[in-house]
Short mmCIF file of C-alpha atoms in Angstrom, two decimals:
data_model
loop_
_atom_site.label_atom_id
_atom_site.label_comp_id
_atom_site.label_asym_id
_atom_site.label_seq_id
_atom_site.Cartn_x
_atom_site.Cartn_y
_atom_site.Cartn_z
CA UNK T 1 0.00 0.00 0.00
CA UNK T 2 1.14 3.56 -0.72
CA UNK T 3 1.45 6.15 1.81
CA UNK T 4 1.36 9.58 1.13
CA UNK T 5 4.06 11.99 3.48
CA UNK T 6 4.45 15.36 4.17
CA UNK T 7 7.34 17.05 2.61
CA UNK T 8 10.19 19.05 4.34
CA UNK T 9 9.83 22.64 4.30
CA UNK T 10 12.91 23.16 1.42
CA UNK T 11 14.87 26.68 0.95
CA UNK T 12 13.19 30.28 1.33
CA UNK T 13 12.97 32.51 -2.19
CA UNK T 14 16.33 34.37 -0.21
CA UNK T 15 17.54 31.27 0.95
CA UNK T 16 17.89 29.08 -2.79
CA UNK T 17 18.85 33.06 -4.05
CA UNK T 18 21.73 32.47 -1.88
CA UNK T 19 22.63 29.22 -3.07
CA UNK T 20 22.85 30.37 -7.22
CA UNK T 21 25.28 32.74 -5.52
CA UNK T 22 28.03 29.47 -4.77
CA UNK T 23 27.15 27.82 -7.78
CA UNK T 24 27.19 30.90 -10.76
CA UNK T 25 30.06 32.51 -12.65
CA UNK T 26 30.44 36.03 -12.69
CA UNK T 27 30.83 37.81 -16.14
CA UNK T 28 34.43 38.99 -15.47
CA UNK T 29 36.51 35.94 -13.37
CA UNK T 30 39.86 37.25 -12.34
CA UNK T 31 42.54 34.64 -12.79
CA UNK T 32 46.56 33.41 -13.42
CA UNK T 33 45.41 33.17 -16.55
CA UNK T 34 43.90 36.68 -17.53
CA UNK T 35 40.40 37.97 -17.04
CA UNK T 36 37.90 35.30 -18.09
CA UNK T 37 34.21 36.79 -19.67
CA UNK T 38 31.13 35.07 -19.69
CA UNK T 39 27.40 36.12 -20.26
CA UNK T 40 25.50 34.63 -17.31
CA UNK T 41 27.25 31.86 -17.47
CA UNK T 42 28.23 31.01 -20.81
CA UNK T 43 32.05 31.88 -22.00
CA UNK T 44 32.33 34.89 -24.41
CA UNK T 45 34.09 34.11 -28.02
CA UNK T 46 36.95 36.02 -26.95
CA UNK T 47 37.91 34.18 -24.03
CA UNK T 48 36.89 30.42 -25.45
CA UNK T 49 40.76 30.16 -26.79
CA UNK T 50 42.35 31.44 -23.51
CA UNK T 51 40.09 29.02 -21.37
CA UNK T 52 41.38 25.92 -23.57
CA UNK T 53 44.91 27.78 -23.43
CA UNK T 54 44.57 27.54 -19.89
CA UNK T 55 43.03 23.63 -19.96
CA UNK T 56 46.40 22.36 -22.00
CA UNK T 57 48.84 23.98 -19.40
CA UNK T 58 47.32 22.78 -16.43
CA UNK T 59 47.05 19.20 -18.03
CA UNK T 60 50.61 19.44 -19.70
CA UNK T 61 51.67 20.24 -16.06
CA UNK T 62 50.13 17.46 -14.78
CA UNK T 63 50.97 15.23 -17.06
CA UNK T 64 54.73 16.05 -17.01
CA UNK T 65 54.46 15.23 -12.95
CA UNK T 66 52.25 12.01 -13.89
CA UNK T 67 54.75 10.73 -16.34
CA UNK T 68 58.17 11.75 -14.84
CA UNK T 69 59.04 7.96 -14.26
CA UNK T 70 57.90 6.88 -17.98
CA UNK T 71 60.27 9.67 -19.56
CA UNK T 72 63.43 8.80 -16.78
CA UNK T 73 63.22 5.33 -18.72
CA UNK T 74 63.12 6.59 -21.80
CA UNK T 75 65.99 8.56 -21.72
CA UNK T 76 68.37 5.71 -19.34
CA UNK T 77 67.23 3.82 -22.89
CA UNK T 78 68.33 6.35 -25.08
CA UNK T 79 71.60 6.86 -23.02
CA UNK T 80 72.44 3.50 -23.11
CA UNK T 81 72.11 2.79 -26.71
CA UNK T 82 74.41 5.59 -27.70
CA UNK T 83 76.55 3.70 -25.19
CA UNK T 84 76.14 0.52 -27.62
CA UNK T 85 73.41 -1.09 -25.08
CA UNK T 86 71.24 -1.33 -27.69
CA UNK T 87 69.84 -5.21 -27.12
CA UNK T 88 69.04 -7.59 -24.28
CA UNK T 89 72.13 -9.41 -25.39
CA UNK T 90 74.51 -6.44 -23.93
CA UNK T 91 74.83 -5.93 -20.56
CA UNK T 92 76.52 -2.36 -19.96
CA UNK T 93 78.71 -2.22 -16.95
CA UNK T 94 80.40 0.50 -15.07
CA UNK T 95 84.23 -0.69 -13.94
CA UNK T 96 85.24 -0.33 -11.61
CA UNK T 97 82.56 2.11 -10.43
CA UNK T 98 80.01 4.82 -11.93
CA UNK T 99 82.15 8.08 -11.86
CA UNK T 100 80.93 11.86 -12.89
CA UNK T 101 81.62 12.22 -16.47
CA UNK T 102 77.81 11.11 -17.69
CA UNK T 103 74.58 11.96 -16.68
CA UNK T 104 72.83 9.33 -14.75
CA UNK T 105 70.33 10.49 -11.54
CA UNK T 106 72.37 10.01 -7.95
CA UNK T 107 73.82 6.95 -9.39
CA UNK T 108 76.37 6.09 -6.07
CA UNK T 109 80.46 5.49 -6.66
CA UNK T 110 80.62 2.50 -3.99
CA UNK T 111 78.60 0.27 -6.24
CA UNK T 112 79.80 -1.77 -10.03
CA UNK T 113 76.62 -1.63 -11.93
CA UNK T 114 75.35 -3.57 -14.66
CA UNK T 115 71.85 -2.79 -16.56
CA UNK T 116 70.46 -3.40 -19.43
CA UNK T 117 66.49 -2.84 -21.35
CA UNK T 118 64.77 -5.76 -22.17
CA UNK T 119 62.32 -6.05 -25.76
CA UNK T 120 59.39 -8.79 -25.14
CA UNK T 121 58.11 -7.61 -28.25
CA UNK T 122 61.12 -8.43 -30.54
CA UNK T 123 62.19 -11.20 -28.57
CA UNK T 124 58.87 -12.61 -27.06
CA UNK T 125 59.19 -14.55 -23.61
CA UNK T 126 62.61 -14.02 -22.02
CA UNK T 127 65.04 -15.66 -19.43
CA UNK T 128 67.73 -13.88 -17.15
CA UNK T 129 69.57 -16.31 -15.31
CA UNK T 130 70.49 -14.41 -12.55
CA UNK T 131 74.06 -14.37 -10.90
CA UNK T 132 74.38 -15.94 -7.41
CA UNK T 133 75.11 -13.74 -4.83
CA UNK T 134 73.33 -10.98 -6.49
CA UNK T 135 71.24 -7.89 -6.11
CA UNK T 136 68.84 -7.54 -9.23
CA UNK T 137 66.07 -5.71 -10.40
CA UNK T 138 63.53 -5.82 -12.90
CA UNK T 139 61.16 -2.30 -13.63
CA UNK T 140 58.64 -1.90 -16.48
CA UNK T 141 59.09 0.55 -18.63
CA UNK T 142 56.81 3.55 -16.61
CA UNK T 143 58.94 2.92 -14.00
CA UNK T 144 57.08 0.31 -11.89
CA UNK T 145 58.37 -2.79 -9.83
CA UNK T 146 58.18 -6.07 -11.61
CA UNK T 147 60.68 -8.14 -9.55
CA UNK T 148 63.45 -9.02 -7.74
CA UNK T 149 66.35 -11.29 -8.57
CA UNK T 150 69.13 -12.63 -6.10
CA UNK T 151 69.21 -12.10 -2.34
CA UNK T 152 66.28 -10.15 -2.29
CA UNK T 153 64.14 -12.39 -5.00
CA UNK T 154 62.36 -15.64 -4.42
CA UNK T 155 65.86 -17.62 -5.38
CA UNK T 156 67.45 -15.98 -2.41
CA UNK T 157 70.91 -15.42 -3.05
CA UNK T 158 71.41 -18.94 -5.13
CA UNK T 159 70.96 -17.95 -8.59
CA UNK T 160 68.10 -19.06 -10.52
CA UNK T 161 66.31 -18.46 -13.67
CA UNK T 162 63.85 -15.76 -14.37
CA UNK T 163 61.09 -15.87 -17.04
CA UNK T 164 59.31 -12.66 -18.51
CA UNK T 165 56.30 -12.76 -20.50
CA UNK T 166 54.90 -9.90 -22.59
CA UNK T 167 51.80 -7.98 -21.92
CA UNK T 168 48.91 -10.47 -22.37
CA UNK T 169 51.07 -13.69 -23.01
CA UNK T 170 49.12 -16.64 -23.36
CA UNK T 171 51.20 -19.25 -24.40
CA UNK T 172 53.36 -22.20 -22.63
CA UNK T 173 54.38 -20.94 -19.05
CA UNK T 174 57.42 -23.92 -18.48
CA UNK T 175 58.45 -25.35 -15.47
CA UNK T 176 61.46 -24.64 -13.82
CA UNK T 177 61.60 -20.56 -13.77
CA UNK T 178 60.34 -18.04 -11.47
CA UNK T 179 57.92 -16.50 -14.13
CA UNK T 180 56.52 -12.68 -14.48
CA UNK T 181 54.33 -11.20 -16.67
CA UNK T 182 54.87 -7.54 -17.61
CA UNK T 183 52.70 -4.69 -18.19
CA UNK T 184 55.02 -3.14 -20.58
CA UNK T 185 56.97 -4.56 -23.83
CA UNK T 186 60.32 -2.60 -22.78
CA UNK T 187 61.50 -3.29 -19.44
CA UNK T 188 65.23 -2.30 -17.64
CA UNK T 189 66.99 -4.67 -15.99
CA UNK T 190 69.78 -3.40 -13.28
CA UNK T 191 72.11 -6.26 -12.12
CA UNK T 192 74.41 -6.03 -8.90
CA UNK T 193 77.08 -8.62 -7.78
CA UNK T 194 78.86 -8.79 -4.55
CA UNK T 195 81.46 -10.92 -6.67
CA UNK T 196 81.80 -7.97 -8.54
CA UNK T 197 82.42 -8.04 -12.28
CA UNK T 198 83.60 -11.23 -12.68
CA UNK T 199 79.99 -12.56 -10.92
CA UNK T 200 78.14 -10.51 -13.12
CA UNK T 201 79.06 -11.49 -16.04
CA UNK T 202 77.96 -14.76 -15.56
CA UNK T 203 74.27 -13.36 -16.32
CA UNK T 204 72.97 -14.52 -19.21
CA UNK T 205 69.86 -13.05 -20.87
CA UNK T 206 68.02 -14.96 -23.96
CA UNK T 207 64.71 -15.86 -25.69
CA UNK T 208 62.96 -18.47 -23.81
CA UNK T 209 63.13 -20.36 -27.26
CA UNK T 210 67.15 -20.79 -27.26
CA UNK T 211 67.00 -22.14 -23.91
CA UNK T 212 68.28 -25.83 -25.53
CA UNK T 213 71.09 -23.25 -26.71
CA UNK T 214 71.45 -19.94 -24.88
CA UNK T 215 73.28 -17.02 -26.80
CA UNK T 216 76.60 -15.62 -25.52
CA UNK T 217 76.34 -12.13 -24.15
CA UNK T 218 78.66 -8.90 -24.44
CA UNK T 219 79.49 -7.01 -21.59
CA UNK T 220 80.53 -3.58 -22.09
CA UNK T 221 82.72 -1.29 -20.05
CA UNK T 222 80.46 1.69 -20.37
CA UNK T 223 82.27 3.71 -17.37
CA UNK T 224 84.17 6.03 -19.38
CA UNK T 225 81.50 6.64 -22.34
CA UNK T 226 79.66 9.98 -22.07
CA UNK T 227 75.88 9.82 -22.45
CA UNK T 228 72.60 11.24 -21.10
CA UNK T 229 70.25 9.40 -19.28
CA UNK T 230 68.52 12.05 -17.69
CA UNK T 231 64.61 13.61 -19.21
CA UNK T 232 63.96 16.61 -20.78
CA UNK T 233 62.63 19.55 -18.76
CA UNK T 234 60.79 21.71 -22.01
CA UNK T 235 58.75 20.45 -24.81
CA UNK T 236 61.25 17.24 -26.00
CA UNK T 237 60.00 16.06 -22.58
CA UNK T 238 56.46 14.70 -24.34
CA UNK T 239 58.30 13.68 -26.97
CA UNK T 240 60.11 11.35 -24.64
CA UNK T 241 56.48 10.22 -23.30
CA UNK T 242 55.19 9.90 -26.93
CA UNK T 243 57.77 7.34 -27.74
CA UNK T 244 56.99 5.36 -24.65
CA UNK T 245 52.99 6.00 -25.51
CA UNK T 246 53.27 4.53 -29.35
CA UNK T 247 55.57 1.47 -28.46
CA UNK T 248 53.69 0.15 -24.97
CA UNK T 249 49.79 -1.43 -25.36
CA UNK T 250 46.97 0.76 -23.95
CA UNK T 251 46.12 -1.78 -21.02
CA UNK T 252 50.24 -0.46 -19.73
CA UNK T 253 48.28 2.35 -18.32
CA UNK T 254 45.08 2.89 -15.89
CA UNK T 255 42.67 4.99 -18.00
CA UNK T 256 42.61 8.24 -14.97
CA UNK T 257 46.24 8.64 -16.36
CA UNK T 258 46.11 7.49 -19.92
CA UNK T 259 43.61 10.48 -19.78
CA UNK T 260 45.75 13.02 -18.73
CA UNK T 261 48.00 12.46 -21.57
CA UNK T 262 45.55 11.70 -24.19
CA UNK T 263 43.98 15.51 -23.12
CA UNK T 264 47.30 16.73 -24.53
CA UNK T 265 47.92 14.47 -27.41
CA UNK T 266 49.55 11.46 -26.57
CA UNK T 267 47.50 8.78 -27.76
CA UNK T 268 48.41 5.07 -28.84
CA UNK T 269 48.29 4.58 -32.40
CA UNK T 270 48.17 8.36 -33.38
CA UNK T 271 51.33 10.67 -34.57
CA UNK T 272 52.15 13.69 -31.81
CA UNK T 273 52.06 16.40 -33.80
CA UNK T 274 50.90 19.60 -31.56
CA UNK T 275 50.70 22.90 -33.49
CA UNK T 276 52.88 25.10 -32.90
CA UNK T 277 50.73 27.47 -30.46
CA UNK T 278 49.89 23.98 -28.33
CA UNK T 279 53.49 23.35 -28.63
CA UNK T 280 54.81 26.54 -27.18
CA UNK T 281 52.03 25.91 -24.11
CA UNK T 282 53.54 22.52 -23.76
CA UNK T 283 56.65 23.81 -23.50
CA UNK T 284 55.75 26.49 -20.56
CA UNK T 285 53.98 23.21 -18.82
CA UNK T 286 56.96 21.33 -18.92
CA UNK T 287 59.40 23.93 -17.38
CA UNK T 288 56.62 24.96 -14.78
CA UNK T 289 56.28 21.46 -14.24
CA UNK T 290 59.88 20.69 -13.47
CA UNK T 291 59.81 23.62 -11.03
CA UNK T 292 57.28 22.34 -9.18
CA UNK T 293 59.18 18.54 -9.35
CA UNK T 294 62.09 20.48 -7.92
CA UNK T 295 60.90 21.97 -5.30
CA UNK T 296 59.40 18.63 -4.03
CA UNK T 297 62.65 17.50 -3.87
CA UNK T 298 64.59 20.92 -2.28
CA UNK T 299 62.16 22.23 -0.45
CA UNK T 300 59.10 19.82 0.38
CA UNK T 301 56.04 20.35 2.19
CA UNK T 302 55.10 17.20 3.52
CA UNK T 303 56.12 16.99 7.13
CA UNK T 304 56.80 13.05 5.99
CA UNK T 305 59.37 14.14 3.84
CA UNK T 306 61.79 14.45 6.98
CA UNK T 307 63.79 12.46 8.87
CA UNK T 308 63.80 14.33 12.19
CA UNK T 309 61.49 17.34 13.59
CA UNK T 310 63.75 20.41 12.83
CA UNK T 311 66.16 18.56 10.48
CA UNK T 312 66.91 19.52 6.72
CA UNK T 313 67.21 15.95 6.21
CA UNK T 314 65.10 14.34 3.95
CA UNK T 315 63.96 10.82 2.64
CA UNK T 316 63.93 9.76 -0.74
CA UNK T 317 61.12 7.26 -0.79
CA UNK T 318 58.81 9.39 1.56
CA UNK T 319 56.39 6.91 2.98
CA UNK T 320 58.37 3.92 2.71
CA UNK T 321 56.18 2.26 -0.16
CA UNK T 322 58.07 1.07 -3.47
CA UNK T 323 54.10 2.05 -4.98
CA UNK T 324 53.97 5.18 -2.94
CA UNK T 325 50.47 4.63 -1.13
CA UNK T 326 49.75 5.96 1.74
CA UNK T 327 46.37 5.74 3.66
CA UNK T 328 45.44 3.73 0.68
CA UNK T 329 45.94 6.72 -1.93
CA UNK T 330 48.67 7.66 -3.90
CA UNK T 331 51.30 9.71 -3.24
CA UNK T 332 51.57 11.74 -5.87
CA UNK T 333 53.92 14.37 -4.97
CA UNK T 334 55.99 11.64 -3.18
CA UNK T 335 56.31 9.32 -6.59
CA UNK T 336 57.56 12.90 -8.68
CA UNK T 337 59.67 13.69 -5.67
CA UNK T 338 61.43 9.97 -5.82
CA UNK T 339 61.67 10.08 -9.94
CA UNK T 340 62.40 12.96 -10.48
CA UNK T 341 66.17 12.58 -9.10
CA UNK T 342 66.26 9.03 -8.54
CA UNK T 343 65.79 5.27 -10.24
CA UNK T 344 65.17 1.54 -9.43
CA UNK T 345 61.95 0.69 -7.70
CA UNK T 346 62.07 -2.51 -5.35
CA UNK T 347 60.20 -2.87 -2.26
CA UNK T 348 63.83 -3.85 -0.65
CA UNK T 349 65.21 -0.36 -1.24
CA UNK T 350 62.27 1.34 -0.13
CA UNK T 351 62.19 -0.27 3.05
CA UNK T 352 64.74 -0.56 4.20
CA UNK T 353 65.24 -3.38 7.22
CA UNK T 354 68.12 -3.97 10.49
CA UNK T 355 70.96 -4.95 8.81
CA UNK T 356 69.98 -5.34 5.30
CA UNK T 357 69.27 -2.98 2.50
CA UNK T 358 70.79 0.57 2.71
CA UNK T 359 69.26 3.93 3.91
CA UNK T 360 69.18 6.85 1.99
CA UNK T 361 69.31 11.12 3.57
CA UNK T 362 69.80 14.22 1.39
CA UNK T 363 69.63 17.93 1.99
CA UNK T 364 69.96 20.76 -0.17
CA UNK T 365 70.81 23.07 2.37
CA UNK T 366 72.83 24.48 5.77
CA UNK T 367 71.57 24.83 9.05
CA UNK T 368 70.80 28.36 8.01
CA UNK T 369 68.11 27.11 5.61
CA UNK T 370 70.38 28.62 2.65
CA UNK T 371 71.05 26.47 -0.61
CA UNK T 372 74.55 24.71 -0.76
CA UNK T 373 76.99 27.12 -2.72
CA UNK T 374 80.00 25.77 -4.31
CA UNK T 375 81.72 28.70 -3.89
CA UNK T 376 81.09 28.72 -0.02
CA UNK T 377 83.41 26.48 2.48
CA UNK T 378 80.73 23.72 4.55
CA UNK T 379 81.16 20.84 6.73
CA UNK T 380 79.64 18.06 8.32
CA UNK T 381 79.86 15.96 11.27
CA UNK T 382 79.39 12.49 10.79
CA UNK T 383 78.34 11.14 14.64
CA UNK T 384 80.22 8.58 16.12
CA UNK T 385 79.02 5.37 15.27
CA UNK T 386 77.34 5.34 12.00
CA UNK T 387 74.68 2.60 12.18
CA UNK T 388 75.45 0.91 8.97
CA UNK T 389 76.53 -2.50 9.46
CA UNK T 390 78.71 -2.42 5.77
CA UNK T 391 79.67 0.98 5.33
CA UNK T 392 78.77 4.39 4.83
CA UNK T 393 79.34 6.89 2.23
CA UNK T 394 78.55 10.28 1.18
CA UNK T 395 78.20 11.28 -2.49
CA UNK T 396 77.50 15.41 -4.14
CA UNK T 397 75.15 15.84 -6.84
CA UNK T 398 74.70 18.53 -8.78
CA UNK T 399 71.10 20.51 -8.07
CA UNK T 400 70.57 20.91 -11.92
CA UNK T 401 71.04 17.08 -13.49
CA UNK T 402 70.60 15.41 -10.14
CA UNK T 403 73.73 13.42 -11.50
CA UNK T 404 77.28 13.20 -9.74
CA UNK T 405 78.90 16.82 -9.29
CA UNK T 406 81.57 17.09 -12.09
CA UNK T 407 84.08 18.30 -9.40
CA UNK T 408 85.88 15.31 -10.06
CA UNK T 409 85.82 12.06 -11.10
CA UNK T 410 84.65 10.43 -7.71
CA UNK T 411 82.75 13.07 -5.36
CA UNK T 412 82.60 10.86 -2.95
CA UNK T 413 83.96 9.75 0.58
CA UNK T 414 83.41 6.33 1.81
CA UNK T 415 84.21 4.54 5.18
CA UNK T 416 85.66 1.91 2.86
CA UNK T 417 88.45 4.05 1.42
CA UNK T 418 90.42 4.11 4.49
CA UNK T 419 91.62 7.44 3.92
CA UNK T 420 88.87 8.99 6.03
CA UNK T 421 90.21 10.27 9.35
CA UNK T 422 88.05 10.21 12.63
CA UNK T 423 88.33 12.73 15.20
CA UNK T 424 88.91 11.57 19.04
CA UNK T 425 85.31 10.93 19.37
CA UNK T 426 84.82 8.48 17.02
CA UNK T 427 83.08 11.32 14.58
CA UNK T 428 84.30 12.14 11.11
CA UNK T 429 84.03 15.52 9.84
CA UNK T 430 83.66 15.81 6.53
CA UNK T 431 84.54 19.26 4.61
CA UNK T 432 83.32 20.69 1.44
CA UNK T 433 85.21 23.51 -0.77
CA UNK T 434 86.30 24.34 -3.89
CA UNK T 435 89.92 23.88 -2.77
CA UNK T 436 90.82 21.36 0.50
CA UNK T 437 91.39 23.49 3.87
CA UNK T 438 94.71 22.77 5.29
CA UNK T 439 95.21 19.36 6.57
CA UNK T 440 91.81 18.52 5.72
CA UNK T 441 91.73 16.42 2.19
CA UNK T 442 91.48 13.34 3.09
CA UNK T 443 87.91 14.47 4.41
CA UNK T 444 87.38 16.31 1.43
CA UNK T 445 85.05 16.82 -1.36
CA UNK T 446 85.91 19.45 -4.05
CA UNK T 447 82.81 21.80 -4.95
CA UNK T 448 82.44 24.21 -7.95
CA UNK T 449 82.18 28.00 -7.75
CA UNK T 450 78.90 28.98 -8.84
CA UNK T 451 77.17 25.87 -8.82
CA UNK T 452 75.25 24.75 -6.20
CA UNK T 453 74.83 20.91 -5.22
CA UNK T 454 73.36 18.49 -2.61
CA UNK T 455 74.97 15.90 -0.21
CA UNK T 456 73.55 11.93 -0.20
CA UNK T 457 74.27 9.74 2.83
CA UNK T 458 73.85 6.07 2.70
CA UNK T 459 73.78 3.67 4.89
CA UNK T 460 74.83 0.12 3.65
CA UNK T 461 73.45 -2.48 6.38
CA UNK T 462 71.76 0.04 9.05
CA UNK T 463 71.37 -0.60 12.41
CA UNK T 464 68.94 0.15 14.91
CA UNK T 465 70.07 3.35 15.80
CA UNK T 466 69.21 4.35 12.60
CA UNK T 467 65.49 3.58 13.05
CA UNK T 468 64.87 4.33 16.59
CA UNK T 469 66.57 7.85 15.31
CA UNK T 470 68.99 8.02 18.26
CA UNK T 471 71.50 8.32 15.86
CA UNK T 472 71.21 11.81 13.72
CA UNK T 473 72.97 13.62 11.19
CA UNK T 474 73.78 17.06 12.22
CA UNK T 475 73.15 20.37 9.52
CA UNK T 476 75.65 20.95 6.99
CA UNK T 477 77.52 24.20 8.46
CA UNK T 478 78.72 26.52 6.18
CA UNK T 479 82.34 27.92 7.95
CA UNK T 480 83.45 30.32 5.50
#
C-alpha cells in the first residue's frame, strides 16, 4: 500500500537566491590566466581560446608530474644505446665504479653496476639467469616494480632463472623458472654482484626459445662513455612520453592517467604532432612542471618528507612504499619527488630493514636554511658510530642534473676508502670547498664555484640506531 508523506519545508525565495550565488560565474573571473568573460554563465568568443589555453597547461603540467618515471626510462634507454646497449644481449657495466663524467640520476660510486632494457616484443618470452650472490632488479618501462632477482628475489641469493612474459602472453608458461608477466613490452633490468664483475658477467639473458642453446652475451665497459640518461625539462620532454605512448599497449596504463596524456595528445596509435601554439604551451607546462618537481625534492612540504622534527634531512622514498600509497591513496607528490632525481623501484630499497638494505638522507641546504653554494666552504659531522653494518658513504650531486657533481671524477667519501680520518670521538668531519682546507683532504670533497649541489648519505646495512633515530645527522655548516 502507498502512503502519502508530508514534505520538508525546502529553501526560502532568499535562501535558494543564496545558493545560485556558490554555484554561478560572474561575467568577469579574475585569474593566473587573464580575465575570463562570460554572459550569465556562458564563456564569451573572446575568451573560449584562452580558457582551452589555460586547460592544455594545467594538463601538460600534470601530465609532465604524472609521467616523470615513464620519460626517466626513456631517456636511461636512449643513453644506453648511444653507449652501444642497444639489445638484451649487452649488458653495460660501469668498472670499476660509476664516476661523474655522464649523466645518470644520484647513481652512487661505492657500487659496479650492470643494466640493461629488455624487448618482449622483438624477442617474445625471455630468461635472465640471474648471478648468485646478487642484487637484481627488474622495472617496467613507466617505472614500476616487476621483480626481484638474487638475495632479495624468491631464489634468495642462489641464482636461478627468471622468465618474462609480454603484456597479455598466453602461451606455454614452463616449469622450472620463477615466471613474471609484464605490463610493458620494454623493461630495464639493473644487475648487482657482490662478486663484482667477474659474478656478473655470468648473467645470461636470452629468448625463452634458445633455452636448448642460450646465446653468448657482451658485456661492455660503459664507465668512461659519455651519455645522457637524464629527461627533458621543455617540450622534448612529451616527446620522450610519446615514444613510450606509441611502443607500450593501452592496457600499460590505468585509463585516470592514460587520460591526462591523451587531453594533450599522446594517444596510442596516433602521430604527436601539436601545433605550434599547443606546442609553445607545452613547452611552458613542462618547465613549470619541473619547477614544481624540484621543489618537491629541495624544499618539500610534507612533514613526511623528513627524517627528524627540525632537520633539513630528507627521505627519498617518503612513505616507505616502493608504490607510494599511503592511507590507501597515492602519493603523488611523493612518486615525482622519488623520480624525479632518482631510479630503481624494489620494495627492498624502499624499506629498508636492520641490517639489510641501505638507507638513503639528502639535503639541499645548511643549518641556516640557505642552498649549498659551491663557492662557499661547509662541513659536516658524521656522529660517532654510523649505524650501517657495511659501510657508509657520502656522495655530491649537482642541483641541476641530479647526476654526480663534475668536481671530479669520484665526489665521494666512503668509510671503505680508508683514507677517512676520525676525530677523538669516534666522529668524522667531513669538509666541502672548492679547494681542500689545510690538513683537511682526506675528508674532502671538491665543490664548484657557482654551482650549487646536494649531499647523499647512505647507509649500507643500518642498524637500529638508525630507526629508533637516536642516531642523527647534524646540519651541513657553512664555515666560510
Amino acid at each position: 500500500m502507498a502512503i502519502d508523506g508530508t514534505p520538508g519545508a525546502g529553501l526560502t525565495k532568499e535562501q535558494l537566491a543564496e545558493e545560485v550565488t556558490h554555484l554561478a560565474t560572474p561575467d568577469v573571473l579574475s585569474t593566473p590566466f587573464g580575465d575570463l568573460e562570460f554572459f550569465d554563465g556562458v564563456p564569451k568568443a573572446e575568451s573560449v581560446q584562452s580558457i582551452f589555453d589555460a586547460l592544455d597547461l594545467l594538463r601538460g603540467i600534470d601530465a609532465f608530474l604524472t609521467a616523470v618515471p615513464g620519460a626517466s626510462l626513456v631517456a636511461m634507454r636512449r643513453g644506453l644505446r648511444s653507449a652501444g646497449v642497444d639489445a638484451p644481449d649487452k649488458i653495460g657495466y660501469t668498472d670499476p665504479r660509476a664516476n661523474s663524467g655522464s649523466l645518470f640520476l644520484t647513481p652512487n660510486t661505492e657500487t659496479t653496476y650492470g643494466t640493461t632494457f629488455l624487448d618482449l616484443k622483438a624477442w617474445g618470452p625471455t630468461v635472465i639467469e640471474a648471478p648468485p650472490e646478487s642484487l637484481c632488479v627488474v622495472d617496467d618501462f613507466w617505472f614500476r616494480y616487476v621483480a626481484d632477482m638474487g638475495i632479495a628475489g624468491p631464489d634468495k641469493g642462489a641464482g636461478g632463472k627468471y622468465l618474462f612474459l609480454p603484456p597479455g602472453y598466453d602461451g606455454e608458461r614452463p616449469e622450472g623458472y620463477f615466471t613474471y608477466e609484464s605490463p610493458t613490452f620494454t623493461n630495464w633490468v639493473v644487475l648487482r654482484a657482490l662478486g663484482g664483475v667477474p659474478a656478473m658477467k655470468q648473467t645470461r639473458i636470452y629468448p625463452l626459445a634458445e633455452a636448448a642453446a642460450p646465446r653468448e652475451n657482451t658485456f661492455l665497459n660503459i664507465a668512461s662513455v659519455l651519455q645522457n640518461t637524464v629527461h627533458a625539462n621543455d617540450f622534448t620532454f612529451y616527446e620522450e612520453i610519446a615514444q613510450l605512448v606509441a611502443e607500450e599497449p593501452t592496457t600499460a596504463l590505468d585509463p585516470e592517467r592514460a587520460g591526462t596524456l591523451a587531453s594533450i595528445g599522446l594517444v596510442h596509435g596516433r602521430p604527436f604532432t601539436p601545433d605550434e601554439h599547443r606546442r609553445g604551451i607545452l613547452d611552458d607546462a613542462a618547465r613549470i612542471g619541473a619547477a614544481i618537481a624540484r621543489t618537491l625534492v629541495y624544499k618539500p612540504r610534507d612533514p613526511d618528507a623528513f627524517f627528524w622534527e627540525g632537520s633539513s634531512w630528507k627521505n627519498a622514498f617518503v612513505g616507505g612504499s616502493y608504490e607510494f600509497l599511503r592511507g590507501g591513496a597515492r602519493n603523488l607528490d611523493a612518486r615525482t619527488e622519488f623520480h624525479y632525481f632518482a631510479t630503481v623501484i624494489t620494495p627492498a630499497m624502499s624499506h629498508a630493514q636492520v641490517g639489510a638494505g641501505s638507507a638513503y638522507a639528502y639535503t639541499a641546504e645548511d643549518g641556516d636554511g640557505h642552498v649549498l653554494d659551491g663557492s662557499a666552504t661547509y662541513s659536516l659531522r658524521i656522529p660517532a658510530d654510523p649505524p650501517a653494518k657495511n659501510f657508509w658513504s657520502i656522495d655530491l650531486y649537482d642541483t641541476q642534473t641530479r647526476s654526480l657533481l663534475q668536481s671530479t671524477e669520484y665526489p665521494a667519501l666512503s668509510s671503505l676508502s680508508g683514507s677517512v680520518q676520525a676525530e677523538d670521538d669516534g666522529s668524522y668531519v667531513l669538509w666541502f670547498s672548492p679547494t681542500a682546507p689545510e690538513g683537511k683532504a682526506s675528508n674532502w670533497i671538491p665543490t664548484i664555484p657557482g654551482k650549487s649541489w646536494f649531499p647523499m648519505v647512505r647507509l649500507y646495512g643500518p642498524l637500529e640506531p638508525w630507526f629508533d633515530k637516536t642516531w642523527q645527522l647534524p646540519e651541513v655548516t657553512k664555515v666560510s
